[in-house]
mmCIF file of C-alpha atoms and ligand atoms in Angstrom:
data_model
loop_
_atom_site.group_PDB
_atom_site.id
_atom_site.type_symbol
_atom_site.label_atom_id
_atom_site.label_comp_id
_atom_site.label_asym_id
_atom_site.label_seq_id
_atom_site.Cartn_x
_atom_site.Cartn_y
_atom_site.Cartn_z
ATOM 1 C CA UNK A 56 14.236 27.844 -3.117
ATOM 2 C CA UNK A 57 15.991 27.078 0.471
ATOM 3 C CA UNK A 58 14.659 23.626 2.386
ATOM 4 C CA UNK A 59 13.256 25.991 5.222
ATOM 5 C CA UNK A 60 10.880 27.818 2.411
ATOM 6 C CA UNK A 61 9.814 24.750 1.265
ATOM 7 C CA UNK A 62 8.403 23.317 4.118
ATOM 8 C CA UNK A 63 6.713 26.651 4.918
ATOM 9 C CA UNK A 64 4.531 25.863 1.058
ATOM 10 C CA UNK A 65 4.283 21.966 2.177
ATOM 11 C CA UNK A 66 2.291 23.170 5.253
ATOM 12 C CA UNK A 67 0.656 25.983 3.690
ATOM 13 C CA UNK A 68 -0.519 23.958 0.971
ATOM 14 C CA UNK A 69 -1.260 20.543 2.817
ATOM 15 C CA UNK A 70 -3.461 22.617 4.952
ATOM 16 C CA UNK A 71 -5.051 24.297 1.840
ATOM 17 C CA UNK A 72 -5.367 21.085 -0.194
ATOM 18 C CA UNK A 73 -6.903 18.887 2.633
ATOM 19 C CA UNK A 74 -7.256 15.262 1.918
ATOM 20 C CA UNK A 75 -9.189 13.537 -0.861
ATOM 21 C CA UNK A 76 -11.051 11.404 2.014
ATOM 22 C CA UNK A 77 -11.016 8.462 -0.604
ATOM 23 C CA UNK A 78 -8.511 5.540 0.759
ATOM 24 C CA UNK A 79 -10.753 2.514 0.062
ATOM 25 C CA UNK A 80 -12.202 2.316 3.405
ATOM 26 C CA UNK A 81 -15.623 2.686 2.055
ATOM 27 C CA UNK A 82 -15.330 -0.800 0.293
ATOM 28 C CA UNK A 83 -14.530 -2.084 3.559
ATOM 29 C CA UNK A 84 -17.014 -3.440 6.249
ATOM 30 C CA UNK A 85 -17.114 -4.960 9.244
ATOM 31 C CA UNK A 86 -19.618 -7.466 9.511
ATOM 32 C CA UNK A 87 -21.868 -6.626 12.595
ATOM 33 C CA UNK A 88 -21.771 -9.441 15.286
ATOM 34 C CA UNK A 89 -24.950 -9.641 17.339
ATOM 35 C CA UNK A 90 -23.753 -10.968 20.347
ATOM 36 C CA UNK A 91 -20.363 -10.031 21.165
ATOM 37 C CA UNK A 92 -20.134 -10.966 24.390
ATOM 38 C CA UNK A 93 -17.691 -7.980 25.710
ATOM 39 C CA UNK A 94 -17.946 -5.229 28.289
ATOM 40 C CA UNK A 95 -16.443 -1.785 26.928
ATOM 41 C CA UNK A 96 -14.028 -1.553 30.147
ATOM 42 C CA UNK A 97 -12.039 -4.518 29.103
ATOM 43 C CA UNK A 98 -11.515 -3.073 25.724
ATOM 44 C CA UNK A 99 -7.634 -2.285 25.456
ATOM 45 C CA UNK A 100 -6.328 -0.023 22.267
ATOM 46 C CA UNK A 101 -2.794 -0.850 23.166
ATOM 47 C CA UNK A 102 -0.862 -2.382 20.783
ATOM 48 C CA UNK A 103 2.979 -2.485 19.900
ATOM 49 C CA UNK A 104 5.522 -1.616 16.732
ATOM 50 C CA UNK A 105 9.135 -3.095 16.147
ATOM 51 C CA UNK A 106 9.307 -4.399 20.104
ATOM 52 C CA UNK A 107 8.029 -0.773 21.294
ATOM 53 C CA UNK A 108 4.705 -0.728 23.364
ATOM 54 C CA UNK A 109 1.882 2.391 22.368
ATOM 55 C CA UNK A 110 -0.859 2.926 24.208
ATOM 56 C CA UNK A 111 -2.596 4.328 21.262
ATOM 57 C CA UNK A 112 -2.580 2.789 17.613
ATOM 58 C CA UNK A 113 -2.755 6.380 16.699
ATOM 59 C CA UNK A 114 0.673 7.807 15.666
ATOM 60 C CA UNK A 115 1.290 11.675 15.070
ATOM 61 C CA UNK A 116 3.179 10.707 11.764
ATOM 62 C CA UNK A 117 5.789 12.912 10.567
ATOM 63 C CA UNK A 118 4.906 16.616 9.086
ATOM 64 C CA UNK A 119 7.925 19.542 9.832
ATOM 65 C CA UNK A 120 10.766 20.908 11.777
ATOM 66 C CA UNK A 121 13.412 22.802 9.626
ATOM 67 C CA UNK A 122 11.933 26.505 9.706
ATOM 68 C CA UNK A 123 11.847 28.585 12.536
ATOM 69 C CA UNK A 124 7.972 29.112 11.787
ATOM 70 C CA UNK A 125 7.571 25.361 12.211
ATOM 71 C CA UNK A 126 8.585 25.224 15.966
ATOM 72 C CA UNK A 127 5.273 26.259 17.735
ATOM 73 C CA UNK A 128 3.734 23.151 15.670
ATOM 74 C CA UNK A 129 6.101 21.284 16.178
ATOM 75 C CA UNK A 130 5.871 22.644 19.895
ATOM 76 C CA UNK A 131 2.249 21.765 19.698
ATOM 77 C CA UNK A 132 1.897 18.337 18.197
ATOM 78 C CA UNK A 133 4.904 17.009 20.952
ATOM 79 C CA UNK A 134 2.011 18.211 23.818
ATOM 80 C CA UNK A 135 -0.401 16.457 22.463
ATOM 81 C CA UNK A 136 1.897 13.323 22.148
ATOM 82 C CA UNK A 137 3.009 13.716 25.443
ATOM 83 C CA UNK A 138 -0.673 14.637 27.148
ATOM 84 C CA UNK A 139 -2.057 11.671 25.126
ATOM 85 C CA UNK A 140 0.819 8.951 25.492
ATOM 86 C CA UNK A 141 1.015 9.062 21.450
ATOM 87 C CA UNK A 142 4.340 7.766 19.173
ATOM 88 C CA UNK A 143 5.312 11.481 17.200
ATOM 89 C CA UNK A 144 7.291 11.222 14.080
ATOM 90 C CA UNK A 145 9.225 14.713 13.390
ATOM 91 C CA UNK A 146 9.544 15.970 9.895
ATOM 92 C CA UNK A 147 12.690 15.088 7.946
ATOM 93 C CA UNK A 148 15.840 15.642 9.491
ATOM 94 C CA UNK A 149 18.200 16.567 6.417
ATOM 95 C CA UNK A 150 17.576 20.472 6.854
ATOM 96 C CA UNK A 151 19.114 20.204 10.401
ATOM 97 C CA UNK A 152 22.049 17.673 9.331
ATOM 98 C CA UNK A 153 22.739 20.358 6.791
ATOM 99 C CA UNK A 154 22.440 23.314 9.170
ATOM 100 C CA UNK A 155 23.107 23.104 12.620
ATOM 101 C CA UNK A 156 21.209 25.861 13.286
ATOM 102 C CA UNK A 157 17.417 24.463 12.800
ATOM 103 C CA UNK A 158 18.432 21.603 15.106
ATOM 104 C CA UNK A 159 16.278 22.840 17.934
ATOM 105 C CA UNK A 160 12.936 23.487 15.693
ATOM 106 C CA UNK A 161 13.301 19.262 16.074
ATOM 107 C CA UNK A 162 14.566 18.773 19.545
ATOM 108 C CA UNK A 163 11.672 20.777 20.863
ATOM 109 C CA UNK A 164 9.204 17.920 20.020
ATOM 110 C CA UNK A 165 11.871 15.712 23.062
ATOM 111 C CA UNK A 166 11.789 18.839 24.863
ATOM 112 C CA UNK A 167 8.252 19.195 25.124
ATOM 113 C CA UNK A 168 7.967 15.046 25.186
ATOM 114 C CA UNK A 169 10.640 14.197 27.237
ATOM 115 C CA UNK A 170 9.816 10.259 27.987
ATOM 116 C CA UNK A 171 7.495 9.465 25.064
ATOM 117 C CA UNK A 172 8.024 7.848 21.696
ATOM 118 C CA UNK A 173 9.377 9.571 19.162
ATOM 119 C CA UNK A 174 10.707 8.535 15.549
ATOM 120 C CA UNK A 175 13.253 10.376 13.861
ATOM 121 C CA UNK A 176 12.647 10.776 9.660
ATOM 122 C CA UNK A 177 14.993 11.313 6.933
ATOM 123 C CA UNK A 178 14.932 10.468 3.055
ATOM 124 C CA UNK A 179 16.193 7.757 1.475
ATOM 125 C CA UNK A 180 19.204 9.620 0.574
ATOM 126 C CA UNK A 181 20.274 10.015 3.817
ATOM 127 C CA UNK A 182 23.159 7.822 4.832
ATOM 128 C CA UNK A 183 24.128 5.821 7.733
ATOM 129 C CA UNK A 184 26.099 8.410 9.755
ATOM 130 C CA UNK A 185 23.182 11.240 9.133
ATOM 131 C CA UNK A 186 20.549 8.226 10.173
ATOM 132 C CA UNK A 187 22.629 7.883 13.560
ATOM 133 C CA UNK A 188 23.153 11.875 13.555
ATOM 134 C CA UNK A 189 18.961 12.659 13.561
ATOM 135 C CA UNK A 190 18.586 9.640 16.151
ATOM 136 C CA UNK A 191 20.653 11.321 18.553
ATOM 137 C CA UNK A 192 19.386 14.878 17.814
ATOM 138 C CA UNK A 193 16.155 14.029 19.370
ATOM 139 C CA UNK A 194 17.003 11.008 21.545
ATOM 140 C CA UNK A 195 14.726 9.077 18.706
ATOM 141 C CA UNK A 196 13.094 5.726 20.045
ATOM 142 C CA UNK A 197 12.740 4.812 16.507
ATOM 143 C CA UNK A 198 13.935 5.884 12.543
ATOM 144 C CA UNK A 199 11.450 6.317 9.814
ATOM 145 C CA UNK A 200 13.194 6.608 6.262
ATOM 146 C CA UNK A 201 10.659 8.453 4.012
ATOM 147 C CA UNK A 202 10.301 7.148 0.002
ATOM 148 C CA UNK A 203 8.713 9.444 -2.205
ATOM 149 C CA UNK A 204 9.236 9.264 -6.011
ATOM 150 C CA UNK A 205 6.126 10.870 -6.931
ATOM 151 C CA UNK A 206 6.291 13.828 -4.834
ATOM 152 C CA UNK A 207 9.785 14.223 -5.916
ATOM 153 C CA UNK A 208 9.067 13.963 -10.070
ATOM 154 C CA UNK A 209 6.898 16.401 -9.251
ATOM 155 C CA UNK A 210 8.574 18.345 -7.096
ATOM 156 C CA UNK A 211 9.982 21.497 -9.275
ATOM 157 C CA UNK A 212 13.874 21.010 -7.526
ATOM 158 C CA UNK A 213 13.111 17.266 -6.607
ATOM 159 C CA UNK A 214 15.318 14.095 -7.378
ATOM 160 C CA UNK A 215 15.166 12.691 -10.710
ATOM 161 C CA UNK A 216 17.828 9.528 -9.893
ATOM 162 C CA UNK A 217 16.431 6.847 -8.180
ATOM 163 C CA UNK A 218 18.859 3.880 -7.886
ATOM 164 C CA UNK A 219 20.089 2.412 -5.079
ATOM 165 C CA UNK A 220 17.558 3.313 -2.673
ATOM 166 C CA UNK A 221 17.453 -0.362 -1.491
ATOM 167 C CA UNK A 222 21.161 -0.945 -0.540
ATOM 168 C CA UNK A 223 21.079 2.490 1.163
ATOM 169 C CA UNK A 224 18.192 1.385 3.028
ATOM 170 C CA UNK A 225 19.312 -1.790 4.160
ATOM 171 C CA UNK A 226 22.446 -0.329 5.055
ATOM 172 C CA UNK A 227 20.605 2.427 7.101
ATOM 173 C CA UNK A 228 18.957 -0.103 8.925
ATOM 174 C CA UNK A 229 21.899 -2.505 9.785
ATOM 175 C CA UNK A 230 23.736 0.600 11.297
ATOM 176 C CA UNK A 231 20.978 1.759 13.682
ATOM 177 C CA UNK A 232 19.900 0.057 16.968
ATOM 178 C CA UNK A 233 16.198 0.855 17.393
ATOM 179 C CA UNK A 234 12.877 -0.020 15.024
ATOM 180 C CA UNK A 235 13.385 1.010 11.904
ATOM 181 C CA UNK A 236 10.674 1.813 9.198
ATOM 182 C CA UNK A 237 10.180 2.400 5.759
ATOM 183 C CA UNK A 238 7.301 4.776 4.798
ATOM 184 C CA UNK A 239 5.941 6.265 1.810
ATOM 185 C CA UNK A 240 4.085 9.845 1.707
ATOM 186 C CA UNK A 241 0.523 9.229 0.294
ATOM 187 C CA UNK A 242 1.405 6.831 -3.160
ATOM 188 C CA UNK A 243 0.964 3.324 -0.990
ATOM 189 C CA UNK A 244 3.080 0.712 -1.151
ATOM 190 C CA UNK A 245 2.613 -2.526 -3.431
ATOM 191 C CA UNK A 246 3.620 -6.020 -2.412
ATOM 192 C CA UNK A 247 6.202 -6.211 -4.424
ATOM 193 C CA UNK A 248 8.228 -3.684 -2.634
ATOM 194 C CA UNK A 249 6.902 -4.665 0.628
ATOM 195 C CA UNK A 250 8.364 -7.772 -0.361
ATOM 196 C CA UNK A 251 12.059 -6.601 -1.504
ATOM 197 C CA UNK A 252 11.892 -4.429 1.743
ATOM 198 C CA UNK A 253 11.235 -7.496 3.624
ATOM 199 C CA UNK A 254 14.169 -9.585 1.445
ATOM 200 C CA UNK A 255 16.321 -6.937 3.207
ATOM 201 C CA UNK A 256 15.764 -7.622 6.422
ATOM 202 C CA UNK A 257 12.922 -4.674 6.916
ATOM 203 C CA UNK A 258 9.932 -5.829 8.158
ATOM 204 C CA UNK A 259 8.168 -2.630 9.700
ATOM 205 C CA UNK A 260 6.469 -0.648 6.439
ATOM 206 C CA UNK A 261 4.379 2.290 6.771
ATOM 207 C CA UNK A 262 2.088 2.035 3.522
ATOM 208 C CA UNK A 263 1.664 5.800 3.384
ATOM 209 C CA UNK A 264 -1.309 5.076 1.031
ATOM 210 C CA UNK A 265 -3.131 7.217 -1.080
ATOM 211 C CA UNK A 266 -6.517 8.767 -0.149
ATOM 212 C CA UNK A 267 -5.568 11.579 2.165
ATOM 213 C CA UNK A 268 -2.612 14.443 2.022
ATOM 214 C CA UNK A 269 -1.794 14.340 -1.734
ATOM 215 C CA UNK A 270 2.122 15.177 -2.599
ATOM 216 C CA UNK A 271 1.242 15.539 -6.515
ATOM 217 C CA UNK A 272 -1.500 17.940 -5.795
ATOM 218 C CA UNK A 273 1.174 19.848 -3.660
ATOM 219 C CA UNK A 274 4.068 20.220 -5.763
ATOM 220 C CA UNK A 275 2.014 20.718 -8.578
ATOM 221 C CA UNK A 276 0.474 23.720 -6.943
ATOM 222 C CA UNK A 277 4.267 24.939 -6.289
ATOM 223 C CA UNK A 278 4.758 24.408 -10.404
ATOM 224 C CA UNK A 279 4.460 26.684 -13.001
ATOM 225 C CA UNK A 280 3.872 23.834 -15.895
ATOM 226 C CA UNK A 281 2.243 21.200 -13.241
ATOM 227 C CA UNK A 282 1.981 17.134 -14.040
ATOM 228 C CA UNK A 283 -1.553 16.363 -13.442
ATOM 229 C CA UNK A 284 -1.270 13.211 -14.535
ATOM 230 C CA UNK A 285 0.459 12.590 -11.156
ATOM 231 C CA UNK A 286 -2.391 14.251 -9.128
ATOM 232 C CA UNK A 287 -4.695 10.687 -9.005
ATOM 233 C CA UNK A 288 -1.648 7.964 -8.472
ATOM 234 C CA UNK A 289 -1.027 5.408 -6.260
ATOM 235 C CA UNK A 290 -2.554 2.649 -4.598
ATOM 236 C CA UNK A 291 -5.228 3.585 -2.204
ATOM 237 C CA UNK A 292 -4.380 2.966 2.145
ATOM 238 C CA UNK A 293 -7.098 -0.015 2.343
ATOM 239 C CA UNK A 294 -5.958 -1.719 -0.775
ATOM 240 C CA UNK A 295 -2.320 -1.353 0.152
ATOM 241 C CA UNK A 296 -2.395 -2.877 3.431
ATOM 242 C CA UNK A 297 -3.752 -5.820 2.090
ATOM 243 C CA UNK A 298 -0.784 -5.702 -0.723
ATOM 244 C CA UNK A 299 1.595 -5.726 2.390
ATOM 245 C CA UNK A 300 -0.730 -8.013 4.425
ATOM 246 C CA UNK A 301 0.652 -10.937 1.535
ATOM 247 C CA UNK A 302 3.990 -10.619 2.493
ATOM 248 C CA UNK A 303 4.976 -12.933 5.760
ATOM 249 C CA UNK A 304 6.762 -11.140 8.572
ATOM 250 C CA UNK A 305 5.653 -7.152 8.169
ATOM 251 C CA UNK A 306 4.624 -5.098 11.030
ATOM 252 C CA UNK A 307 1.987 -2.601 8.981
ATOM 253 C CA UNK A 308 1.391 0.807 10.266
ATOM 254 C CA UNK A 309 -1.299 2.466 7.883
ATOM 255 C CA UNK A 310 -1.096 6.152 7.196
ATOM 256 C CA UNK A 311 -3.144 8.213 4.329
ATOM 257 C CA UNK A 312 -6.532 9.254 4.758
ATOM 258 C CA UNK A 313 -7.281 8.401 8.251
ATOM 259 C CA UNK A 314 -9.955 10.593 9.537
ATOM 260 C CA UNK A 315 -12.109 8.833 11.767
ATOM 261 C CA UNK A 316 -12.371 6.327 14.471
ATOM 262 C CA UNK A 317 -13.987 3.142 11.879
ATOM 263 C CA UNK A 318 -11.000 4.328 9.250
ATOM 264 C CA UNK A 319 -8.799 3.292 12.109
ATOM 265 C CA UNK A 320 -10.768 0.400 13.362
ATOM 266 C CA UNK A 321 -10.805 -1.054 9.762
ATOM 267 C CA UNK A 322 -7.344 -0.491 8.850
ATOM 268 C CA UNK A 323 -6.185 -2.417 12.046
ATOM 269 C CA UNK A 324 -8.955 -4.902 11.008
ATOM 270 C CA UNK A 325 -7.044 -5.517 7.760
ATOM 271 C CA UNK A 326 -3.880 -6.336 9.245
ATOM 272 C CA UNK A 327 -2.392 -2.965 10.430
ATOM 273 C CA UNK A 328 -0.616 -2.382 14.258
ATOM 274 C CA UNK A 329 -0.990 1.022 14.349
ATOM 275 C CA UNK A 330 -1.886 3.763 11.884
ATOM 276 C CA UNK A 331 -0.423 7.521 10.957
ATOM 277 C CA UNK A 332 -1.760 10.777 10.510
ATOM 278 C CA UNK A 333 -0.753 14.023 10.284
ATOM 279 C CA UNK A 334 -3.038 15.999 7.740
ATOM 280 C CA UNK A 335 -6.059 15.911 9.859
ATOM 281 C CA UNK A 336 -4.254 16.734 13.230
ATOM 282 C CA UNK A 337 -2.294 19.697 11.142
ATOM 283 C CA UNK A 338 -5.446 20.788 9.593
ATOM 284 C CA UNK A 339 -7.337 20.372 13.725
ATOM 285 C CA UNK A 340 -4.415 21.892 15.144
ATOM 286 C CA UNK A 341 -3.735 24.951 13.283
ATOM 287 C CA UNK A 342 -7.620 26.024 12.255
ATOM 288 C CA UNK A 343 -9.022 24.234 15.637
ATOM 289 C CA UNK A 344 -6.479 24.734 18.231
ATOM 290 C CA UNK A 345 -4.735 22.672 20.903
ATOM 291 C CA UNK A 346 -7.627 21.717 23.031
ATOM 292 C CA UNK A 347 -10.062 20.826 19.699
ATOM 293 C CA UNK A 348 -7.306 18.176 18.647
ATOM 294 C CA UNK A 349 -6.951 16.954 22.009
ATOM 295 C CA UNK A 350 -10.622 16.225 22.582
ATOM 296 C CA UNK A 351 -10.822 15.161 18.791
ATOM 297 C CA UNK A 352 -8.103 12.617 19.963
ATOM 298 C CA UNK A 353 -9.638 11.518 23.138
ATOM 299 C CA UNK A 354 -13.218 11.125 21.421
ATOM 300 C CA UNK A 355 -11.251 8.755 18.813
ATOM 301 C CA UNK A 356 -9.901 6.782 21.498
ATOM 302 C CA UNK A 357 -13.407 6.288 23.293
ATOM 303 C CA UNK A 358 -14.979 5.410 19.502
ATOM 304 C CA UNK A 359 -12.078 2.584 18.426
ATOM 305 C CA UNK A 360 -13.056 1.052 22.208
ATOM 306 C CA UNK A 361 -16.883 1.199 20.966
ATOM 307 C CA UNK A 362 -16.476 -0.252 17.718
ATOM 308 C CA UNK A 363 -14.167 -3.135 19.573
ATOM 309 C CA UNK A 364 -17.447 -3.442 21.497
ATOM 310 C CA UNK A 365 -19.479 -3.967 19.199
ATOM 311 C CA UNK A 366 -17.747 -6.362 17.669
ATOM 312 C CA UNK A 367 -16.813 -8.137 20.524
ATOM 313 C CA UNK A 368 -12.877 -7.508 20.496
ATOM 314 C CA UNK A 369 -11.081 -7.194 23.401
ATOM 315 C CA UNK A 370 -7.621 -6.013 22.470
ATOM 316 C CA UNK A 371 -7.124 -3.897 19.431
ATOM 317 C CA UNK A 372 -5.658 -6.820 16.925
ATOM 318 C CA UNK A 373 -8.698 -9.211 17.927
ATOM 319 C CA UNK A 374 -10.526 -6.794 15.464
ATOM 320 C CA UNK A 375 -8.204 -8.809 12.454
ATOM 321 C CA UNK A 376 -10.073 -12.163 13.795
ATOM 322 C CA UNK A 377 -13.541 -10.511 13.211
ATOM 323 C CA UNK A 378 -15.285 -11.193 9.561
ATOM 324 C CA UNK A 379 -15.071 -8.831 7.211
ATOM 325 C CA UNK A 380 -16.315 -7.745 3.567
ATOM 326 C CA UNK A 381 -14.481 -6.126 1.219
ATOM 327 C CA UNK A 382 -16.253 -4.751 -1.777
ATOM 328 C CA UNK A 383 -16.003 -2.733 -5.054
ATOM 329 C CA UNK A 384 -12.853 -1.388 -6.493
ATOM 330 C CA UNK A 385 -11.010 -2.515 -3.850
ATOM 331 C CA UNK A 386 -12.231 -6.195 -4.139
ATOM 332 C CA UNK A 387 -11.549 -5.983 -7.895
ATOM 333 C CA UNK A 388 -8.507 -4.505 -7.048
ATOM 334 C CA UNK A 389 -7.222 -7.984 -4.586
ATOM 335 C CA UNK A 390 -8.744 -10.140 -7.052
ATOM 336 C CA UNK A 391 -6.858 -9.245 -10.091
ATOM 337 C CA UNK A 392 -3.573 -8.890 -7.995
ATOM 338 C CA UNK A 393 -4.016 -12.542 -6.949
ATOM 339 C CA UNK A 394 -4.460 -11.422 -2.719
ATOM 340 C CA UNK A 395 -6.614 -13.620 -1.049
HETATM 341 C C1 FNR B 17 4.262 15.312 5.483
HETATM 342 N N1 FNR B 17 4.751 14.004 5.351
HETATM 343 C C2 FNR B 17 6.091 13.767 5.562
HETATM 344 N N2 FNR B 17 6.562 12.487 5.618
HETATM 345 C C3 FNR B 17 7.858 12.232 5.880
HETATM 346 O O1 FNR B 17 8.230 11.069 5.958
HETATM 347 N N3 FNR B 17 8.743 13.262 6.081
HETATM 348 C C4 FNR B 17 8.354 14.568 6.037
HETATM 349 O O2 FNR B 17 9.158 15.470 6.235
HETATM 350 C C5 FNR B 17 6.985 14.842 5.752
HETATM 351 N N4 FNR B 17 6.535 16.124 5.665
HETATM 352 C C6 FNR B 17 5.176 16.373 5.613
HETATM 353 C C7 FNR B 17 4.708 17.687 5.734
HETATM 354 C C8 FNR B 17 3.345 17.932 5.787
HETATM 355 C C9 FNR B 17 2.868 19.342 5.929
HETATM 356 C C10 FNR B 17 2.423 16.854 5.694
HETATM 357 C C11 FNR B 17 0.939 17.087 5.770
HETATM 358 C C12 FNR B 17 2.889 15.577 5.537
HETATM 359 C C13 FNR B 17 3.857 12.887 4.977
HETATM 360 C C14 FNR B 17 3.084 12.329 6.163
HETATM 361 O O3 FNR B 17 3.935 11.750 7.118
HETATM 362 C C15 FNR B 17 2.041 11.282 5.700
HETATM 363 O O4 FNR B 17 2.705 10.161 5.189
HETATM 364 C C16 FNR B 17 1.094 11.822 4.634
HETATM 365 O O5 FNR B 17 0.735 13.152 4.921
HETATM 366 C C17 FNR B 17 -0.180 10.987 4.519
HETATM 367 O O6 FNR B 17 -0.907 11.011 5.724
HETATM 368 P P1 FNR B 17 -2.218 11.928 5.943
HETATM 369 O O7 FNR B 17 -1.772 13.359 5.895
HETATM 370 O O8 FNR B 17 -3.154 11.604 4.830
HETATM 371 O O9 FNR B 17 -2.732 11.563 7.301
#
């Protein structure tokens, strides 16, 4: 099956499969403050990744590029960026370093962006020529590097050899000049690797937890003899933030699963800058339309400022100062992993 098919079934399916809506947040509270002492208008949601200032914490994280078919998305998601002052992350890269010709289904998102933020993505394949190749095909203000073991075991014409991944990334990032960030695609991220990542010199880590767009529930829908066992892996997005959370020196951004303006509140309350999505905005965009996710957007916006509010934080990371409780699996989870 060509690259450009593929991604045609990733977003066909992703939109079909929806997310499992189960990423730990609901072990998670914030413990309500009385008297908080704040007016909404000083609320700010700003907050910054790898040096870069966002306006938002809410980052379009990467989806697609690479088929014709995927350009009025991609055309799409880089308005809503740009009409919303968001960070966009296009879809990997490696279809476009392979074939010049589906170069512009990527450079549409700076076309129709021109002066926001946008990351570039590739896999951890990728070397450090390509890296610097997709950076300058979209004028990229920042590099994601996407791992994905799972999705690629289960992936019918995926990888099976993973070795080396860490020297390849660390050489990716000493050849680029702007953030760089590691990300998985919906498995999470343990502190272990956040802290080999780290060991390497890269601090910014994208937990890509589990709980929302499912990569094993994907591929196996694209297999004829499909892995189920893979279908309910990986660590969920609350529980792996506060894996990376133990490891000095990260810059979090929490993707997988978020749906709502307290998922975002309470991932930044555990320790996250900013957070990802993309299956919610795919699923808004393409079964909503382009003013539906833009209000959706803007409503999420005005909620994260009431929720700072109420708890009587002022900028966006005050909300890691307020108390909170963690409960249930996911407190059973930190205990027995030794995270405070
Ligand atoms: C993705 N994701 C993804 N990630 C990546 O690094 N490179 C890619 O090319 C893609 N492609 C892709 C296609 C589609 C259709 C979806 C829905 C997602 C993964 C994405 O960035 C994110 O990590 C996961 O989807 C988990 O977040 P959500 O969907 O639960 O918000």
């Amino acid at each position: 099956m060509s690259r450009a098919s593929r991604k045609l079934e990733h977003l066909k399916y992703a939109i079909e499969t929806g997310q499992t809506g189960v990423q730990g947040f609901e072990n998670v509270h914030f413990v309500h403050q009385a008297l908080p002492e704040v007016a909404l208008s000083q609320t700010s949601i700003a907050t910054s990744i790898g040096g870069l200032q966002l306006s938002s914490p809410i980052i379009i994280n990467a989806m697609t590029g690479g088929a014709y078919e995927t350009v009025k998305i991609n055309q799409h998601l880089a308005a809503l960026a740009n009409e919303l002052n968001l960070v966009m992350a296009v879809g990997s890269q490696m279809s476009a370093i392979k074939n010049k010709e589906y170069r512009s289904t990527y450079q549409i998102v700076r076309g129709n962006n021109p002066k926001g933020i946008i990351f570039a993505n590739l896999g951890a394949d990728a070397t450090p020529e390509q890296a610097n190749e997709a950076i300058e095909m979209i004028e990229a203000d920042g590099i994601q590097i996407h791992i994905n073991v799972i999705q690629e075991l289960t992936m019918p014409e995926g990888d099976r050899d993973f070795t080396g991944i860490l020297d390849r990334l660390q050489a990716i990032k000493e050849s680029v000049k702007i953030p760089f960030i590691v990300k998985e695609v919906g498995f999470g991220m343990s502190k272990e690797v956040v802290f080999q990542l780290v060991k390497r010199g890269i601090k910014i880590i994208d937990v890509g937890g589990r709980g929302g767009t499912n990569f094993a529930l994907i591929e196996n829908k694209r297999r004829l003899d499909p892995y189920p066992f893979f279908n309910d892996w990986g660590i969920h997005t609350a529980t792996s933030i506060l894996e990376a959370t133990t490891v000095n020196k990260t810059e979090i951004i929490a993707t997988g699963g978020i749906q709502n303006s307290l998922h975002i509140a309470k991932a930044i309350g555990l320790g996250a800058n900013a957070v990802g999505m993309s299956g919610m905005i795919l699923r808004k965009l393409v079964n909503e339309g382009f003013k539906q996710t833009l209000g959706y957007v803007n409503q999420l916006h005005h909620e994260i400022k009431l929720i700072m509010t109420s708890l009587g934080a002022v900028e966006l990371l005050d909300l890691q100062k307020k108390p909170m409780v963690i409960l249930g699996e996911t407190k059973d989870w930190c205990e027995l992993r030794g995270i405070p």
